[in-house]
Amino acid sequence: MAESITITDNRTGNSIEIPIVSGGVDAAAWRKLLPGIWFHDPGMATTAVTSSAVAEIDGETGILRYRGYPIEQLAEQSTFPEVAHLLIYGELPTQAELDEWVDLITHHTFIHENFRKRIYDAFHYDAHPMGLLTSGVAGLSTFYPEAKDIFDTENRRAQIVRLIAKMPTLAAAAYRFSRGLPFIFPDNANDYPTRFLKMMFDVGGEYEPDEALVRAMRVLFILHADHGQNCSTTATRVVGSSHADPYTAIAAGCAALYGPLHGGANEAVINMLTQIGSYEEVDSFIASVKRGGHRLMGFGHRVYKNYDPRAVIIKKAAHDVFGVIGKNPLLDIALKLEEVALADDYFISRRLYPNVDFYSGLIYQALGFPTNMFTVLFAIGRTPGWLAHWNEMIEQNSRIYRPRQVYTGSELRDYVPMEDR
Ligand code: ACO
């Protein structure tokens, strides 16, 4: 017998049977039985807003796969441009396809000089780089007005390439602006992570990043590349669903990522570890978290109720980086926090485990990135994921996002003149 559910409206006795298809039930059947009664689901925790073939996440068992490929295998064996191709086009590229793809991305890394000089220079010297990046991505749409033609497949591909290629350039330019350092042009002779590290840190043409650091950067970009219908991807889709151009939609993704409950958590983790300050203070910090004083940043996840598989890979990458650079002094505090939390009933009963952000900030800091760049790094990594979902949504020709609400405000009342209030 096919799997299904039956809903009964107890006011009328009417019932409707809805088949369960691929783990979902069709809300259109609900609407038919219960017109004007909305499924109340704050934070969309129980609502599948789309069907998607990009990433599979099983939060119960701690599984993450991009287009069917386990994240562990991709982090170990793939490159970031190859993963971007996989996410957007659904398949690992052949060598010829990969060569063409990498060549395109390599040759679209430059940003218009007006952009850097007039737009970034307009910001205050201590502006947060996520503010620059978010505005910068939105500003790019004005340089490529043809991007509005979103139903032309070739045009979409051109904007996808531009965005993946230019994000590191925008990010590095934001950093160098905040430091008062001269901008460094992207070097086409380098691979994606090396090019980015050089644009960030080179002074006088002497910076050559250690291979272990390039590897860590590659792994971090891959681990952040997609995560299903997360907050920033949803923001990208919401804006994209109105048929805005992809730069505007991705700027919405950047804006959503900025918050400390999402991509801003890696920055918040470092601030938290710095505030704890020493190994000895961990127990009292955990006690204050349990009293509701604050959250343990980098812990907990809406979907993962088991260890976040990305956190396992990042923890290992952290040790590799520290082997080259020397240990980040905050690592001991992080390890003790994890040990204490994982043995504590508060965290066990709520199934709170380290997420991707718990260790990523420690690596970023060891690589030399200031904390306010951490979310920017996340944004570079997530760009192919945002674009894959945007592209999939346009191909599916899906409807504009327009959720309902359960109204709890005042009944009808008459306007009260000022003197009578
Ligand atoms: N520290 C302490 N308690 C926590 C934490 C935490 N980090 N996370 C959740 N809880 C508690 C809540 O207080 C709540 O307890 P209660 O049932 O007694 O009220 C319970 O666990 C469930 O928490 P919710 O807030 O309902 O979980 P939700 O799924 O809405 O939130 C989130 C998920 C936002 C990630 C949350 O766990 C959090 O704030 N974590 C810290 C921030 C963070 O690390 N964010 C990065 C997420 S990964 C990413 O975006 C890349």
Tab-separated table of C-alpha atoms and ligand atoms in Angstrom:
chain	number	residue	atom	x	y	z
A	1	MET	CA	0.000	0.000	0.000
A	2	ALA	CA	1.279	3.481	-0.856
A	3	GLU	CA	2.279	5.565	2.178
A	4	SER	CA	-0.110	8.383	3.017
A	5	ILE	CA	-1.564	10.520	5.796
A	6	THR	CA	-5.191	11.403	6.451
A	7	ILE	CA	-6.279	14.786	7.807
A	8	THR	CA	-9.747	15.216	9.280
A	9	ASP	CA	-11.432	18.579	9.834
A	10	ASN	CA	-13.205	17.944	13.137
A	11	ARG	CA	-15.545	20.879	12.507
A	12	THR	CA	-17.102	19.174	9.491
A	13	GLY	CA	-15.918	15.558	9.650
A	14	ASN	CA	-14.432	15.924	6.154
A	15	SER	CA	-11.204	14.024	5.561
A	16	ILE	CA	-8.548	14.046	2.923
A	17	GLU	CA	-5.844	11.461	2.232
A	18	ILE	CA	-2.497	12.820	1.063
A	19	PRO	CA	0.225	10.531	-0.334
A	20	ILE	CA	3.717	10.816	1.165
A	21	VAL	CA	6.095	11.406	-1.755
A	22	SER	CA	9.878	11.565	-1.234
A	23	GLY	CA	9.378	12.333	2.446
A	24	GLY	CA	6.926	15.193	1.835
A	25	VAL	CA	3.170	15.756	1.661
A	26	ASP	CA	1.585	18.185	-0.782
A	27	ALA	CA	0.282	21.318	0.943
A	28	ALA	CA	-2.176	21.881	-1.934
A	29	ALA	CA	-4.300	19.021	-0.521
A	30	TRP	CA	-4.263	20.726	2.920
A	31	ARG	CA	-5.424	23.962	1.275
A	32	LYS	CA	-8.248	22.119	-0.449
A	33	LEU	CA	-9.567	20.625	2.803
A	34	LEU	CA	-8.847	23.665	4.959
A	35	PRO	CA	-9.135	26.873	2.932
A	36	GLY	CA	-8.057	29.888	5.023
A	37	ILE	CA	-6.429	27.702	7.728
A	38	TRP	CA	-2.686	28.091	7.581
A	39	PHE	CA	0.001	25.660	8.630
A	40	HIS	CA	1.641	27.610	11.495
A	41	ASP	CA	5.370	26.905	11.196
A	42	PRO	CA	7.615	29.677	12.622
A	43	GLY	CA	11.121	29.558	11.166
A	44	MET	CA	9.804	27.140	8.492
A	45	ALA	CA	11.162	24.287	10.597
A	46	THR	CA	8.656	21.752	9.226
A	47	THR	CA	8.062	23.231	5.783
A	48	ALA	CA	9.795	22.000	2.613
A	49	VAL	CA	9.677	25.140	0.454
A	50	THR	CA	10.871	23.336	-2.655
A	51	SER	CA	12.137	20.067	-4.024
A	52	SER	CA	15.858	20.270	-4.710
A	53	ALA	CA	18.505	17.945	-6.114
A	54	VAL	CA	21.538	19.970	-4.951
A	55	ALA	CA	22.469	18.767	-1.461
A	56	GLU	CA	21.224	15.973	0.757
A	57	ILE	CA	21.401	16.445	4.513
A	58	ASP	CA	20.447	13.845	7.096
A	59	GLY	CA	20.612	15.583	10.448
A	60	GLU	CA	19.882	12.436	12.437
A	61	THR	CA	22.876	10.504	11.144
A	62	GLY	CA	25.150	13.468	10.340
A	63	ILE	CA	25.256	13.042	6.548
A	64	LEU	CA	25.993	15.764	3.982
A	65	ARG	CA	26.242	14.981	0.263
A	66	TYR	CA	26.552	17.303	-2.718
A	67	ARG	CA	24.652	15.778	-5.668
A	68	GLY	CA	25.065	12.367	-4.019
A	69	TYR	CA	28.812	12.631	-3.326
A	70	PRO	CA	29.808	12.443	0.378
A	71	ILE	CA	31.299	15.688	1.687
A	72	GLU	CA	34.228	13.721	3.146
A	73	GLN	CA	35.268	12.477	-0.340
A	74	LEU	CA	34.893	15.895	-1.937
A	75	ALA	CA	36.891	17.616	0.820
A	76	GLU	CA	39.645	15.039	0.437
A	77	GLN	CA	39.841	14.722	-3.350
A	78	SER	CA	38.130	17.585	-5.180
A	79	THR	CA	38.843	21.254	-5.875
A	80	PHE	CA	36.566	24.220	-5.196
A	81	PRO	CA	35.866	25.062	-8.887
A	82	GLU	CA	35.091	21.385	-9.542
A	83	VAL	CA	32.664	21.318	-6.588
A	84	ALA	CA	31.078	24.547	-7.887
A	85	HIS	CA	30.517	22.850	-11.272
A	86	LEU	CA	29.070	19.793	-9.553
A	87	LEU	CA	26.654	21.858	-7.472
A	88	ILE	CA	25.467	24.035	-10.337
A	89	TYR	CA	25.323	21.523	-13.194
A	90	GLY	CA	24.684	18.323	-11.260
A	91	GLU	CA	27.674	16.283	-12.429
A	92	LEU	CA	31.419	16.153	-11.908
A	93	PRO	CA	32.929	17.728	-15.054
A	94	THR	CA	35.021	15.791	-17.568
A	95	GLN	CA	38.618	17.044	-17.876
A	96	ALA	CA	37.679	19.164	-20.928
A	97	GLU	CA	34.648	20.645	-19.140
A	98	LEU	CA	36.704	21.357	-16.041
A	99	ASP	CA	39.468	23.037	-18.041
A	100	GLU	CA	36.954	25.288	-19.760
A	101	TRP	CA	35.192	26.055	-16.466
A	102	VAL	CA	38.399	26.899	-14.595
A	103	ASP	CA	39.590	28.996	-17.539
A	104	LEU	CA	36.340	30.996	-17.470
A	105	ILE	CA	36.489	31.537	-13.716
A	106	THR	CA	40.164	32.514	-13.909
A	107	HIS	CA	39.486	35.113	-16.601
A	108	HIS	CA	36.573	36.846	-14.874
A	109	THR	CA	38.253	37.698	-11.593
A	110	PHE	CA	38.809	41.400	-12.227
A	111	ILE	CA	36.442	44.056	-10.918
A	112	HIS	CA	35.883	47.348	-12.670
A	113	GLU	CA	38.269	50.058	-11.430
A	114	ASN	CA	35.371	52.484	-10.918
A	115	PHE	CA	33.827	49.953	-8.659
A	116	ARG	CA	36.809	49.643	-6.350
A	117	LYS	CA	37.717	53.295	-6.367
A	118	ARG	CA	34.283	54.883	-6.195
A	119	ILE	CA	32.136	52.345	-4.372
A	120	TYR	CA	34.531	50.881	-1.801
A	121	ASP	CA	36.269	54.204	-1.239
A	122	ALA	CA	32.940	55.731	-0.265
A	123	PHE	CA	32.867	53.619	2.912
A	124	HIS	CA	34.281	54.663	6.254
A	125	TYR	CA	37.798	53.288	6.842
A	126	ASP	CA	36.628	50.894	9.617
A	127	ALA	CA	33.531	49.577	7.787
A	128	HIS	CA	32.855	45.871	8.415
A	129	PRO	CA	33.967	43.927	5.304
A	130	MET	CA	30.635	42.066	5.209
A	131	GLY	CA	28.964	45.465	4.729
A	132	LEU	CA	31.327	46.178	1.840
A	133	LEU	CA	30.846	42.730	0.326
A	134	THR	CA	27.055	42.806	0.564
A	135	SER	CA	26.864	46.273	-0.968
A	136	GLY	CA	29.560	45.345	-3.476
A	137	VAL	CA	27.685	42.299	-4.769
A	138	ALA	CA	24.473	44.324	-5.060
A	139	GLY	CA	26.450	47.072	-6.825
A	140	LEU	CA	27.781	44.594	-9.401
A	141	SER	CA	24.266	44.276	-10.833
A	142	THR	CA	24.557	47.850	-12.097
A	143	PHE	CA	27.688	46.916	-14.062
A	144	TYR	CA	25.956	43.957	-15.745
A	145	PRO	CA	22.401	45.098	-16.572
A	146	GLU	CA	22.035	42.208	-19.038
A	147	ALA	CA	21.947	39.893	-15.977
A	148	LYS	CA	18.222	40.674	-15.719
A	149	ASP	CA	17.609	38.289	-18.614
A	150	ILE	CA	17.402	35.365	-16.222
A	151	PHE	CA	15.576	32.931	-18.525
A	152	ASP	CA	18.444	32.832	-21.025
A	153	THR	CA	20.605	29.822	-20.075
A	154	GLU	CA	23.856	31.206	-21.549
A	155	ASN	CA	23.321	34.560	-19.874
A	156	ARG	CA	22.748	32.813	-16.538
A	157	ARG	CA	25.973	30.876	-17.006
A	158	ALA	CA	27.889	34.104	-17.700
A	159	GLN	CA	26.672	35.707	-14.436
A	160	ILE	CA	27.324	32.508	-12.469
A	161	VAL	CA	30.931	32.484	-13.709
A	162	ARG	CA	31.354	36.181	-12.895
A	163	LEU	CA	30.053	35.812	-9.374
A	164	ILE	CA	32.206	32.779	-8.504
A	165	ALA	CA	35.241	34.479	-10.082
A	166	LYS	CA	34.769	37.924	-8.519
A	167	MET	CA	33.769	37.066	-4.954
A	168	PRO	CA	37.382	36.529	-3.752
A	169	THR	CA	38.447	39.761	-5.486
A	170	LEU	CA	35.633	41.718	-3.806
A	171	ALA	CA	36.458	40.075	-0.480
A	172	ALA	CA	40.195	40.773	-0.632
A	173	ALA	CA	39.546	44.350	-1.807
A	174	ALA	CA	37.254	44.870	1.224
A	175	TYR	CA	39.992	43.622	3.549
A	176	ARG	CA	42.764	45.715	2.011
A	177	PHE	CA	40.537	48.780	2.034
A	178	SER	CA	39.911	48.303	5.773
A	179	ARG	CA	43.671	48.090	6.370
A	180	GLY	CA	44.587	50.981	4.082
A	181	LEU	CA	46.652	48.570	1.971
A	182	PRO	CA	46.981	48.911	-1.811
A	183	PHE	CA	44.738	46.610	-3.826
A	184	ILE	CA	46.403	43.572	-5.412
A	185	PHE	CA	45.211	42.399	-8.823
A	186	PRO	CA	44.240	38.733	-9.190
A	187	ASP	CA	47.028	36.603	-10.630
A	188	ASN	CA	45.717	34.225	-13.312
A	189	ALA	CA	48.687	31.889	-12.889
A	190	ASN	CA	47.380	30.715	-9.498
A	191	ASP	CA	44.621	28.345	-8.529
A	192	TYR	CA	41.486	29.693	-6.818
A	193	PRO	CA	42.544	29.502	-3.121
A	194	THR	CA	46.153	30.589	-3.784
A	195	ARG	CA	44.982	33.559	-5.843
A	196	PHE	CA	42.727	34.630	-3.012
A	197	LEU	CA	45.389	34.247	-0.310
A	198	LYS	CA	47.807	36.319	-2.387
A	199	MET	CA	45.252	39.082	-2.983
A	200	MET	CA	44.724	39.137	0.768
A	201	PHE	CA	48.211	38.959	2.167
A	202	ASP	CA	50.838	39.763	-0.449
A	203	VAL	CA	53.109	42.715	0.196
A	204	GLY	CA	55.707	43.479	-2.448
A	205	GLY	CA	55.208	40.244	-4.370
A	206	GLU	CA	56.915	38.095	-1.738
A	207	TYR	CA	54.010	36.166	-0.224
A	208	GLU	CA	53.902	32.460	-1.161
A	209	PRO	CA	51.372	30.580	0.988
A	210	ASP	CA	52.440	27.243	2.426
A	211	GLU	CA	50.834	24.259	0.669
A	212	ALA	CA	49.119	23.188	3.900
A	213	LEU	CA	47.436	26.604	4.148
A	214	VAL	CA	46.227	26.493	0.544
A	215	ARG	CA	44.879	22.992	1.232
A	216	ALA	CA	43.036	24.228	4.329
A	217	MET	CA	41.541	27.132	2.371
A	218	ARG	CA	40.415	24.729	-0.381
A	219	VAL	CA	38.805	22.376	2.172
A	220	LEU	CA	37.048	25.239	3.968
A	221	PHE	CA	35.616	26.610	0.714
A	222	ILE	CA	34.365	23.132	-0.236
A	223	LEU	CA	32.811	22.482	3.188
A	224	HIS	CA	30.897	25.769	3.031
A	225	ALA	CA	29.800	25.410	-0.591
A	226	ASP	CA	26.235	24.285	0.078
A	227	HIS	CA	23.856	23.311	2.817
A	228	GLY	CA	20.371	22.978	1.384
A	229	GLN	CA	17.673	25.495	2.316
A	230	ASN	CA	19.611	27.357	5.011
A	231	CYS	CA	18.807	30.952	5.993
A	232	SER	CA	21.032	32.664	3.385
A	233	THR	CA	20.062	30.297	0.566
A	234	THR	CA	16.436	30.904	1.411
A	235	ALA	CA	17.074	34.671	1.359
A	236	THR	CA	18.697	34.276	-2.081
A	237	ARG	CA	15.726	32.274	-3.295
A	238	VAL	CA	13.144	34.658	-1.836
A	239	VAL	CA	14.698	37.606	-3.680
A	240	GLY	CA	15.407	35.523	-6.804
A	241	SER	CA	11.794	34.313	-6.850
A	242	SER	CA	10.716	37.851	-7.743
A	243	HIS	CA	12.949	37.480	-10.854
A	244	ALA	CA	15.500	40.010	-9.581
A	245	ASP	CA	18.940	39.589	-11.207
A	246	PRO	CA	21.388	37.121	-9.576
A	247	TYR	CA	23.681	39.823	-8.109
A	248	THR	CA	20.761	41.277	-6.179
A	249	ALA	CA	19.668	37.792	-5.081
A	250	ILE	CA	23.193	36.827	-3.938
A	251	ALA	CA	23.506	40.160	-2.089
A	252	ALA	CA	20.431	39.044	-0.113
A	253	GLY	CA	22.258	35.784	0.652
A	254	CYS	CA	25.264	37.783	1.917
A	255	ALA	CA	23.013	39.932	4.087
A	256	ALA	CA	21.375	36.886	5.675
A	257	LEU	CA	24.740	35.216	6.220
A	258	TYR	CA	26.025	38.237	8.140
A	259	GLY	CA	23.939	37.542	11.264
A	260	PRO	CA	25.547	35.811	14.299
A	261	LEU	CA	23.025	32.966	14.262
A	262	HIS	CA	24.181	31.995	10.771
A	263	GLY	CA	27.514	32.812	9.049
A	264	GLY	CA	28.428	35.339	11.725
A	265	ALA	CA	28.741	32.506	14.256
A	266	ASN	CA	32.406	31.774	13.424
A	267	GLU	CA	33.303	35.349	14.402
A	268	ALA	CA	31.137	35.021	17.510
A	269	VAL	CA	32.980	31.800	18.476
A	270	ILE	CA	36.364	33.556	18.502
A	271	ASN	CA	34.915	36.462	20.483
A	272	MET	CA	33.480	33.942	22.946
A	273	LEU	CA	36.757	31.990	23.293
A	274	THR	CA	38.672	35.252	23.780
A	275	GLN	CA	36.174	36.369	26.383
A	276	ILE	CA	36.484	33.054	28.268
A	277	GLY	CA	40.202	33.717	28.198
A	278	SER	CA	41.559	30.639	29.931
A	279	TYR	CA	41.118	26.916	30.276
A	280	GLU	CA	40.148	27.356	33.960
A	281	GLU	CA	37.148	29.568	33.122
A	282	VAL	CA	35.440	26.956	30.911
A	283	ASP	CA	33.341	25.337	33.654
A	284	SER	CA	31.915	28.611	34.889
A	285	PHE	CA	31.195	29.696	31.306
A	286	ILE	CA	29.269	26.471	30.640
A	287	ALA	CA	27.355	27.002	33.884
A	288	SER	CA	26.316	30.488	32.748
A	289	VAL	CA	25.198	29.113	29.348
A	290	LYS	CA	23.008	26.613	31.218
A	291	ARG	CA	21.521	29.400	33.333
A	292	GLY	CA	20.452	30.995	30.037
A	293	GLY	CA	23.029	33.787	30.245
A	294	HIS	CA	24.145	33.269	26.657
A	295	ARG	CA	24.513	30.636	23.978
A	296	LEU	CA	27.493	28.442	23.375
A	297	MET	CA	28.363	29.793	19.946
A	298	GLY	CA	29.337	27.203	17.339
A	299	PHE	CA	27.078	24.650	19.022
A	300	GLY	CA	23.670	23.444	17.920
A	301	HIS	CA	22.044	23.282	14.516
A	302	ARG	CA	18.494	23.304	13.225
A	303	VAL	CA	19.102	20.185	11.137
A	304	TYR	CA	22.011	18.285	12.706
A	305	LYS	CA	21.007	16.527	15.874
A	306	ASN	CA	24.236	14.583	15.696
A	307	TYR	CA	27.808	15.742	15.087
A	308	ASP	CA	27.959	18.116	12.082
A	309	PRO	CA	30.061	16.126	9.539
A	310	ARG	CA	31.784	19.348	8.464
A	311	ALA	CA	32.973	19.965	12.027
A	312	VAL	CA	34.778	16.579	11.993
A	313	ILE	CA	36.675	17.502	8.807
A	314	ILE	CA	37.452	21.031	10.046
A	315	LYS	CA	38.769	19.771	13.374
A	316	LYS	CA	41.246	17.599	11.465
A	317	ALA	CA	42.179	20.456	9.092
A	318	ALA	CA	42.778	22.672	12.147
A	319	HIS	CA	45.380	20.258	13.456
A	320	ASP	CA	47.094	20.192	10.014
A	321	VAL	CA	47.283	24.004	9.944
A	322	PHE	CA	48.516	24.241	13.524
A	323	GLY	CA	51.208	21.680	12.605
A	324	VAL	CA	52.642	24.274	10.190
A	325	ILE	CA	51.890	27.561	11.919
A	326	GLY	CA	51.904	26.612	15.564
A	327	LYS	CA	48.896	26.090	17.772
A	328	ASN	CA	46.230	28.758	18.139
A	329	PRO	CA	46.183	29.388	21.922
A	330	LEU	CA	42.377	29.416	21.860
A	331	LEU	CA	42.345	25.779	20.691
A	332	ASP	CA	42.766	24.411	24.237
A	333	ILE	CA	39.781	26.406	25.424
A	334	ALA	CA	37.715	25.166	22.452
A	335	LEU	CA	38.675	21.537	23.076
A	336	LYS	CA	37.827	21.804	26.762
A	337	LEU	CA	34.508	23.514	25.974
A	338	GLU	CA	33.620	20.711	23.576
A	339	GLU	CA	34.609	18.033	26.088
A	340	VAL	CA	32.635	19.593	28.933
A	341	ALA	CA	29.562	20.330	26.775
A	342	LEU	CA	29.436	16.866	25.213
A	343	ALA	CA	29.421	15.280	28.688
A	344	ASP	CA	26.771	17.617	30.098
A	345	ASP	CA	23.118	16.657	30.240
A	346	TYR	CA	21.960	20.150	29.149
A	347	PHE	CA	23.694	19.711	25.785
A	348	ILE	CA	23.087	15.953	25.512
A	349	SER	CA	19.336	16.242	26.112
A	350	ARG	CA	19.007	19.072	23.552
A	351	ARG	CA	21.254	17.223	21.114
A	352	LEU	CA	23.640	20.172	20.770
A	353	TYR	CA	26.930	19.326	19.044
A	354	PRO	CA	29.691	21.458	17.513
A	355	ASN	CA	28.695	22.852	14.130
A	356	VAL	CA	30.831	23.945	11.172
A	357	ASP	CA	31.647	27.262	12.853
A	358	PHE	CA	33.080	25.907	16.086
A	359	TYR	CA	36.548	25.206	14.665
A	360	SER	CA	36.582	27.149	11.371
A	361	GLY	CA	37.317	30.483	13.093
A	362	LEU	CA	40.381	29.011	14.782
A	363	ILE	CA	41.810	28.037	11.390
A	364	TYR	CA	40.943	31.378	9.832
A	365	GLN	CA	42.660	33.144	12.701
A	366	ALA	CA	45.735	30.916	12.342
A	367	LEU	CA	45.822	31.701	8.605
A	368	GLY	CA	46.027	35.399	9.514
A	369	PHE	CA	42.462	36.524	8.791
A	370	PRO	CA	41.000	39.116	11.170
A	371	THR	CA	37.742	38.000	12.772
A	372	ASN	CA	35.624	40.422	10.771
A	373	MET	CA	36.697	38.565	7.576
A	374	PHE	CA	35.412	35.158	8.729
A	375	THR	CA	31.872	35.575	7.425
A	376	VAL	CA	33.297	36.958	4.173
A	377	LEU	CA	35.215	33.683	3.758
A	378	PHE	CA	32.015	31.761	4.368
A	379	ALA	CA	30.313	33.881	1.674
A	380	ILE	CA	32.996	33.052	-0.916
A	381	GLY	CA	32.532	29.350	-0.186
A	382	ARG	CA	28.728	29.499	-0.212
A	383	THR	CA	28.427	31.409	-3.493
A	384	PRO	CA	28.260	28.289	-5.736
A	385	GLY	CA	25.568	26.844	-3.448
A	386	TRP	CA	23.480	30.017	-3.579
A	387	LEU	CA	23.873	30.055	-7.368
A	388	ALA	CA	23.036	26.356	-7.730
A	389	HIS	CA	19.753	26.905	-5.862
A	390	TRP	CA	18.993	30.103	-7.737
A	391	ASN	CA	19.653	28.363	-11.077
A	392	GLU	CA	17.568	25.337	-10.075
A	393	MET	CA	14.716	27.621	-9.018
A	394	ILE	CA	14.746	29.508	-12.335
A	395	GLU	CA	14.871	26.211	-14.265
A	396	GLN	CA	11.898	24.927	-12.238
A	397	ASN	CA	10.126	28.225	-13.018
A	398	SER	CA	8.937	28.191	-9.408
A	399	ARG	CA	6.411	30.575	-7.912
A	400	ILE	CA	7.230	33.779	-6.047
A	401	TYR	CA	7.755	33.257	-2.305
A	402	ARG	CA	4.702	34.518	-0.518
A	403	PRO	CA	4.077	32.827	2.848
A	404	ARG	CA	0.927	33.366	4.908
A	405	GLN	CA	0.642	34.512	8.513
A	406	VAL	CA	-1.608	33.767	11.444
A	407	TYR	CA	-2.949	37.208	12.337
A	408	THR	CA	-3.009	37.871	16.097
A	409	GLY	CA	-3.491	41.665	16.111
A	410	SER	CA	-6.418	43.877	17.072
A	411	GLU	CA	-9.941	43.410	15.812
A	412	LEU	CA	-11.395	46.187	13.632
A	413	ARG	CA	-11.303	49.524	15.487
A	414	ASP	CA	-11.826	53.172	14.599
A	415	TYR	CA	-9.021	55.700	14.238
A	416	VAL	CA	-8.586	57.715	17.459
A	417	PRO	CA	-7.799	61.433	17.021
A	418	MET	CA	-4.613	62.555	18.812
A	419	GLU	CA	-6.416	64.558	21.522
A	420	ASP	CA	-8.451	61.479	22.571
A	421	ARG	CA	-5.530	59.023	23.023
B	1	ACO	N1	23.889	27.136	23.400
B	1	ACO	C1	23.031	26.897	24.414
B	1	ACO	N2	21.784	26.449	24.244
B	1	ACO	C2	21.368	26.262	22.985
B	1	ACO	C3	22.192	26.505	21.867
B	1	ACO	C4	23.504	26.944	22.111
B	1	ACO	N3	24.339	27.190	21.117
B	1	ACO	N4	21.531	26.225	20.729
B	1	ACO	C5	20.305	25.830	21.111
B	1	ACO	N5	20.216	25.854	22.467
B	1	ACO	C6	19.058	25.437	23.290
B	1	ACO	C7	17.967	26.485	23.262
B	1	ACO	O1	18.103	27.402	24.316
B	1	ACO	C8	16.730	25.622	23.381
B	1	ACO	O2	16.624	25.226	24.728
B	1	ACO	P1	15.169	25.132	25.436
B	1	ACO	O3	14.469	24.021	24.693
B	1	ACO	O4	15.456	24.859	26.861
B	1	ACO	O5	14.521	26.468	25.198
B	1	ACO	C9	17.077	24.378	22.579
B	1	ACO	O6	18.514	24.266	22.642
B	1	ACO	C10	16.640	24.424	21.116
B	1	ACO	O7	17.168	25.627	20.538
B	1	ACO	P2	16.491	26.446	19.369
B	1	ACO	O8	16.903	27.867	19.470
B	1	ACO	O9	15.028	26.139	19.310
B	1	ACO	O10	17.160	25.778	18.107
B	1	ACO	P3	17.094	26.335	16.625
B	1	ACO	O11	17.068	25.142	15.734
B	1	ACO	O12	16.004	27.337	16.461
B	1	ACO	O13	18.464	27.129	16.479
B	1	ACO	C11	20.746	27.601	16.090
B	1	ACO	C12	19.575	26.626	15.834
B	1	ACO	C13	20.320	29.024	15.677
B	1	ACO	C14	21.936	27.181	15.232
B	1	ACO	C15	21.091	27.561	17.594
B	1	ACO	O14	21.513	26.257	17.957
B	1	ACO	C16	22.151	28.594	17.967
B	1	ACO	O15	21.823	29.742	18.270
B	1	ACO	N6	23.482	28.175	17.979
B	1	ACO	C17	24.536	29.126	18.252
B	1	ACO	C18	24.843	29.948	17.003
B	1	ACO	C19	25.565	29.138	15.947
B	1	ACO	O16	26.520	28.426	16.225
B	1	ACO	N7	25.099	29.290	14.699
B	1	ACO	C20	25.716	28.640	13.539
B	1	ACO	C21	24.801	27.604	12.973
B	1	ACO	S1	25.587	26.755	11.661
B	1	ACO	C22	25.527	27.829	10.374
B	1	ACO	O17	24.696	28.696	10.237
B	1	ACO	C23	26.550	27.706	9.409
